[in-house]
Short mmCIF file of C-alpha atoms and ligand atoms in Angstrom, two decimals:
data_model
loop_
_atom_site.label_atom_id
_atom_site.label_comp_id
_atom_site.label_asym_id
_atom_site.label_seq_id
_atom_site.Cartn_x
_atom_site.Cartn_y
_atom_site.Cartn_z
CA UNK A 1 31.44 0.49 -0.79
CA UNK A 2 28.99 2.61 1.13
CA UNK A 3 25.38 2.32 2.22
CA UNK A 4 23.21 5.27 3.25
CA UNK A 5 20.70 4.54 6.02
CA UNK A 6 17.90 7.13 6.24
CA UNK A 7 15.89 7.31 9.45
CA UNK A 8 12.45 8.89 9.03
CA UNK A 9 11.71 8.87 12.75
CA UNK A 10 11.69 12.11 14.76
CA UNK A 11 13.43 10.20 17.58
CA UNK A 12 17.19 10.47 17.04
CA UNK A 13 17.89 7.40 19.18
CA UNK A 14 14.54 5.62 19.22
CA UNK A 15 13.28 2.29 17.95
CA UNK A 16 13.96 2.81 14.24
CA UNK A 17 17.45 4.08 15.02
CA UNK A 18 18.12 0.98 17.13
CA UNK A 19 17.05 -1.27 14.25
CA UNK A 20 19.07 0.69 11.68
CA UNK A 21 22.13 0.65 13.95
CA UNK A 22 22.00 -3.15 14.03
CA UNK A 23 21.88 -3.26 10.20
CA UNK A 24 24.75 -0.76 10.03
CA UNK A 25 26.89 -2.79 12.46
CA UNK A 26 26.48 -5.90 10.30
CA UNK A 27 27.39 -3.94 7.16
CA UNK A 28 30.47 -2.46 8.85
CA UNK A 29 31.51 -5.92 10.10
CA UNK A 30 31.44 -7.02 6.45
CA UNK A 31 33.62 -4.11 5.33
CA UNK A 32 30.90 -1.79 4.01
CA UNK A 33 30.97 1.87 5.13
CA UNK A 34 27.72 3.32 6.43
CA UNK A 35 26.15 6.71 7.04
CA UNK A 36 23.07 6.91 9.24
CA UNK A 37 21.12 10.07 8.43
CA UNK A 38 18.28 11.33 10.57
CA UNK A 39 15.63 13.30 8.67
CA UNK A 40 12.61 12.89 10.95
CA UNK A 41 12.91 16.28 12.68
CA UNK A 42 13.45 18.20 9.44
CA UNK A 43 10.88 20.46 7.88
CA UNK A 44 10.13 18.48 4.72
CA UNK A 45 7.19 19.60 2.64
CA UNK A 46 5.25 17.42 0.23
CA UNK A 47 5.50 17.25 -3.56
CA UNK A 48 3.50 19.98 -5.34
CA UNK A 49 3.57 18.13 -8.69
CA UNK A 50 5.15 21.10 -10.53
CA UNK A 51 7.32 18.68 -12.55
CA UNK A 52 10.16 21.23 -12.57
CA UNK A 53 12.51 18.44 -11.42
CA UNK A 54 12.29 17.10 -14.99
CA UNK A 55 14.13 20.24 -16.19
CA UNK A 56 16.28 20.93 -13.14
CA UNK A 57 17.34 17.38 -12.27
CA UNK A 58 16.52 18.23 -8.66
CA UNK A 59 13.60 19.48 -6.59
CA UNK A 60 12.59 23.17 -6.64
CA UNK A 61 12.58 23.08 -2.83
CA UNK A 62 16.26 23.01 -2.00
CA UNK A 63 16.24 21.07 1.24
CA UNK A 64 17.11 17.62 2.58
CA UNK A 65 15.74 15.99 -0.58
CA UNK A 66 18.41 17.57 -2.77
CA UNK A 67 21.04 16.82 -0.12
CA UNK A 68 19.93 13.18 -0.29
CA UNK A 69 20.47 13.17 -4.02
CA UNK A 70 24.10 14.21 -3.50
CA UNK A 71 24.61 11.63 -0.76
CA UNK A 72 23.06 8.85 -2.85
CA UNK A 73 25.25 9.62 -5.84
CA UNK A 74 28.19 8.52 -3.66
CA UNK A 75 26.45 5.45 -2.19
CA UNK A 76 26.10 1.91 -3.50
CA UNK A 77 23.03 0.96 -1.47
CA UNK A 78 20.13 2.44 0.49
CA UNK A 79 18.25 1.41 3.63
CA UNK A 80 15.16 3.39 4.66
CA UNK A 81 13.82 3.11 8.21
CA UNK A 82 10.41 4.26 9.41
CA UNK A 83 8.30 4.09 12.54
CA UNK A 84 4.78 2.86 11.82
CA UNK A 85 2.21 5.67 12.08
CA UNK A 86 -1.36 4.53 11.55
CA UNK A 87 -0.14 1.48 9.62
CA UNK A 88 1.95 3.64 7.25
CA UNK A 89 5.35 5.29 7.06
CA UNK A 90 5.50 8.56 9.03
CA UNK A 91 4.42 11.68 7.13
CA UNK A 92 7.81 13.41 7.05
CA UNK A 93 9.43 10.35 5.50
CA UNK A 94 6.61 9.92 2.99
CA UNK A 95 6.93 13.55 1.87
CA UNK A 96 10.71 13.12 1.63
CA UNK A 97 10.54 9.90 -0.41
CA UNK A 98 7.82 11.19 -2.77
CA UNK A 99 10.00 14.14 -3.72
CA UNK A 100 13.28 12.20 -3.74
CA UNK A 101 12.07 9.42 -6.01
CA UNK A 102 10.13 11.78 -8.29
CA UNK A 103 13.15 14.04 -8.75
CA UNK A 104 15.97 11.47 -8.99
CA UNK A 105 14.51 7.96 -9.05
CA UNK A 106 16.25 7.17 -12.33
CA UNK A 107 19.65 7.82 -10.74
CA UNK A 108 18.89 5.17 -8.12
CA UNK A 109 18.38 2.33 -10.62
CA UNK A 110 20.41 -0.81 -9.81
CA UNK A 111 21.39 0.34 -6.32
CA UNK A 112 20.21 -2.33 -3.84
CA UNK A 113 17.71 -1.10 -1.27
CA UNK A 114 15.69 -2.26 1.70
CA UNK A 115 13.14 -0.87 4.12
CA UNK A 116 13.06 -1.39 7.88
CA UNK A 117 10.07 -0.58 10.08
CA UNK A 118 9.47 -0.34 13.83
CA UNK A 119 6.11 -0.52 15.53
CA UNK A 120 4.65 -0.94 18.95
CA UNK A 121 2.30 -3.61 17.66
CA UNK A 122 0.76 -3.57 14.16
CA UNK A 123 0.85 -2.08 10.67
CA UNK A 124 4.36 -3.29 9.89
CA UNK A 125 3.71 -5.26 6.71
CA UNK A 126 1.52 -2.50 5.23
CA UNK A 127 4.34 -0.02 5.88
CA UNK A 128 6.97 -2.32 4.38
CA UNK A 129 4.76 -2.72 1.33
CA UNK A 130 4.47 1.07 1.01
CA UNK A 131 8.23 1.62 1.27
CA UNK A 132 9.21 -1.23 -1.04
CA UNK A 133 7.09 0.33 -3.77
CA UNK A 134 9.52 3.25 -4.09
CA UNK A 135 12.37 0.82 -4.77
CA UNK A 136 10.44 -1.43 -7.11
CA UNK A 137 9.37 1.47 -9.31
CA UNK A 138 12.99 2.55 -9.65
CA UNK A 139 14.70 -0.71 -10.65
CA UNK A 140 16.38 -1.06 -7.27
CA UNK A 141 17.09 -4.69 -6.29
CA UNK A 142 15.21 -5.19 -3.01
CA UNK A 143 17.32 -6.95 -0.38
CA UNK A 144 15.57 -9.37 1.95
CA UNK A 145 16.23 -11.02 5.30
CA UNK A 146 15.04 -14.18 7.10
CA UNK A 147 11.69 -12.54 7.88
CA UNK A 148 10.02 -9.23 7.00
CA UNK A 149 12.24 -6.36 8.15
CA UNK A 150 10.56 -5.26 11.37
CA UNK A 151 11.28 -4.72 15.03
CA UNK A 152 8.75 -4.28 17.81
CA UNK A 153 8.82 -1.86 20.72
CA UNK A 154 7.77 1.51 21.98
CA UNK A 155 11.26 2.48 23.16
CA UNK A 156 14.84 1.65 22.17
CA UNK A 157 15.11 -0.49 25.32
CA UNK A 158 12.13 -2.58 24.22
CA UNK A 159 13.58 -3.03 20.74
CA UNK A 160 16.81 -4.31 22.31
CA UNK A 161 14.70 -7.06 23.88
CA UNK A 162 13.30 -8.07 20.47
CA UNK A 163 16.00 -10.65 19.81
CA UNK A 164 14.35 -11.97 16.66
CA UNK A 165 13.92 -8.45 15.27
CA UNK A 166 17.60 -7.66 15.87
CA UNK A 167 18.66 -10.88 14.18
CA UNK A 168 16.47 -9.98 11.18
CA UNK A 169 18.36 -6.64 11.04
CA UNK A 170 21.78 -8.33 11.16
CA UNK A 171 20.81 -10.81 8.44
CA UNK A 172 19.59 -7.92 6.29
CA UNK A 173 22.92 -6.11 6.73
CA UNK A 174 24.93 -9.22 5.82
CA UNK A 175 22.69 -9.91 2.80
CA UNK A 176 23.11 -6.32 1.59
CA UNK A 177 26.91 -6.55 1.98
CA UNK A 178 26.97 -9.87 0.11
CA UNK A 179 24.88 -8.49 -2.77
CA UNK A 180 27.10 -5.41 -3.03
CA UNK A 181 30.18 -7.63 -3.23
CA UNK A 182 28.52 -9.77 -5.91
CA UNK A 183 27.68 -6.65 -7.91
CA UNK A 184 31.21 -5.32 -7.55
CA UNK A 185 32.62 -8.66 -8.73
CA UNK A 186 30.18 -8.63 -11.64
CA UNK A 187 31.28 -5.15 -12.63
CA UNK A 188 34.94 -6.18 -12.48
CA UNK A 189 34.15 -9.22 -14.64
CA UNK A 190 32.46 -6.99 -17.23
CA UNK A 191 28.83 -7.94 -16.62
CA UNK A 192 26.90 -5.11 -18.31
CA UNK A 193 23.85 -3.39 -16.87
CA UNK A 194 20.57 -4.74 -18.28
CA UNK A 195 19.31 -3.13 -21.49
CA UNK A 196 16.88 -0.23 -21.05
CA UNK A 197 13.94 0.11 -23.38
CA UNK A 198 12.51 3.50 -24.18
CA UNK A 199 9.84 4.00 -21.55
CA UNK A 200 6.19 3.39 -22.46
CA UNK A 201 3.58 5.39 -20.52
CA UNK A 202 -0.01 4.19 -20.78
CA UNK A 203 -2.43 6.24 -18.73
CA UNK A 204 -5.57 4.18 -19.38
CA UNK A 205 -7.33 7.14 -20.98
CA UNK A 206 -9.22 6.23 -24.16
C1 FMN B 301 1.30 9.25 15.35
C2 FMN B 301 1.69 7.85 15.74
C3 FMN B 301 1.05 6.77 15.18
C4 FMN B 301 1.41 5.47 15.51
N1 FMN B 301 0.78 4.42 14.90
C5 FMN B 301 1.15 3.16 15.20
C6 FMN B 301 0.53 2.04 14.53
O1 FMN B 301 -0.30 2.17 13.63
N2 FMN B 301 0.93 0.79 14.90
C7 FMN B 301 1.85 0.58 15.90
O2 FMN B 301 2.13 -0.56 16.21
N3 FMN B 301 2.49 1.61 16.50
C8 FMN B 301 2.16 2.89 16.18
N4 FMN B 301 2.81 3.94 16.77
C9 FMN B 301 3.95 3.65 17.67
C10 FMN B 301 5.30 3.70 16.93
O3 FMN B 301 5.23 3.13 15.66
C11 FMN B 301 6.38 2.91 17.67
O4 FMN B 301 6.47 3.38 18.97
C12 FMN B 301 7.72 3.02 16.96
O5 FMN B 301 8.51 1.93 17.33
C13 FMN B 301 8.46 4.32 17.31
O6 FMN B 301 9.69 4.37 16.60
P1 FMN B 301 10.77 5.54 16.84
O7 FMN B 301 11.21 5.44 18.28
O8 FMN B 301 11.87 5.26 15.90
O9 FMN B 301 10.08 6.83 16.55
C14 FMN B 301 2.46 5.24 16.46
C15 FMN B 301 3.13 6.34 17.03
C16 FMN B 301 2.75 7.63 16.69
C17 FMN B 301 3.49 8.80 17.31
#
């Protein structure tokens, strides 16, 4: 079993990385492989709503978003980490997730996911809400912890002092590992995936 952890922060070893590393350590301790992938310094443009991904099965801009699709095909779970910028996820990560979920959201169905945020002070729950919406639109079971998944600090050293935040990260990692094992056991026991209805789209235009 493998979980991909995507870090939207431009800081390779900053606060979000410190939080994600704690989640990854708990997953590894429970026998789940992890890959921590830093995308925050990449040049990721926003979605241009061309809808070509419907034909191509991938984005027209062949960058980290299409690489993510390949990585996620081989993963059983996803954790997305973001620093809080003006009470939202940072712009690079938002552009990345818009294009990723628009181009391959269906492929992510039934893979457990969670978001993790880091902030100096405020805007954490709004950012978690924003990130969880990607998962909830794509039939991804959202994994929880003992509190909302946040750490506080303006540097990695400060995050390491946030003992409660680090415990929240460890609990999240253990909960993700447990759910993955349950799903694996379910698959082995022949539990089928839930039925999928043909999708109804109602645009509220009369
Ligand atoms: C452009 C920008 C906007 C920010 N906005 C917020 C904010 O709304 N609330 C907050 O508490 N911290 C804010 N911060 C601070 C970062 O969220 C915080 O330092 C975070 O832990 C950095 O994570 P990183 O080291 O992984 O990049 C902001 C930082 C930047 C650069």
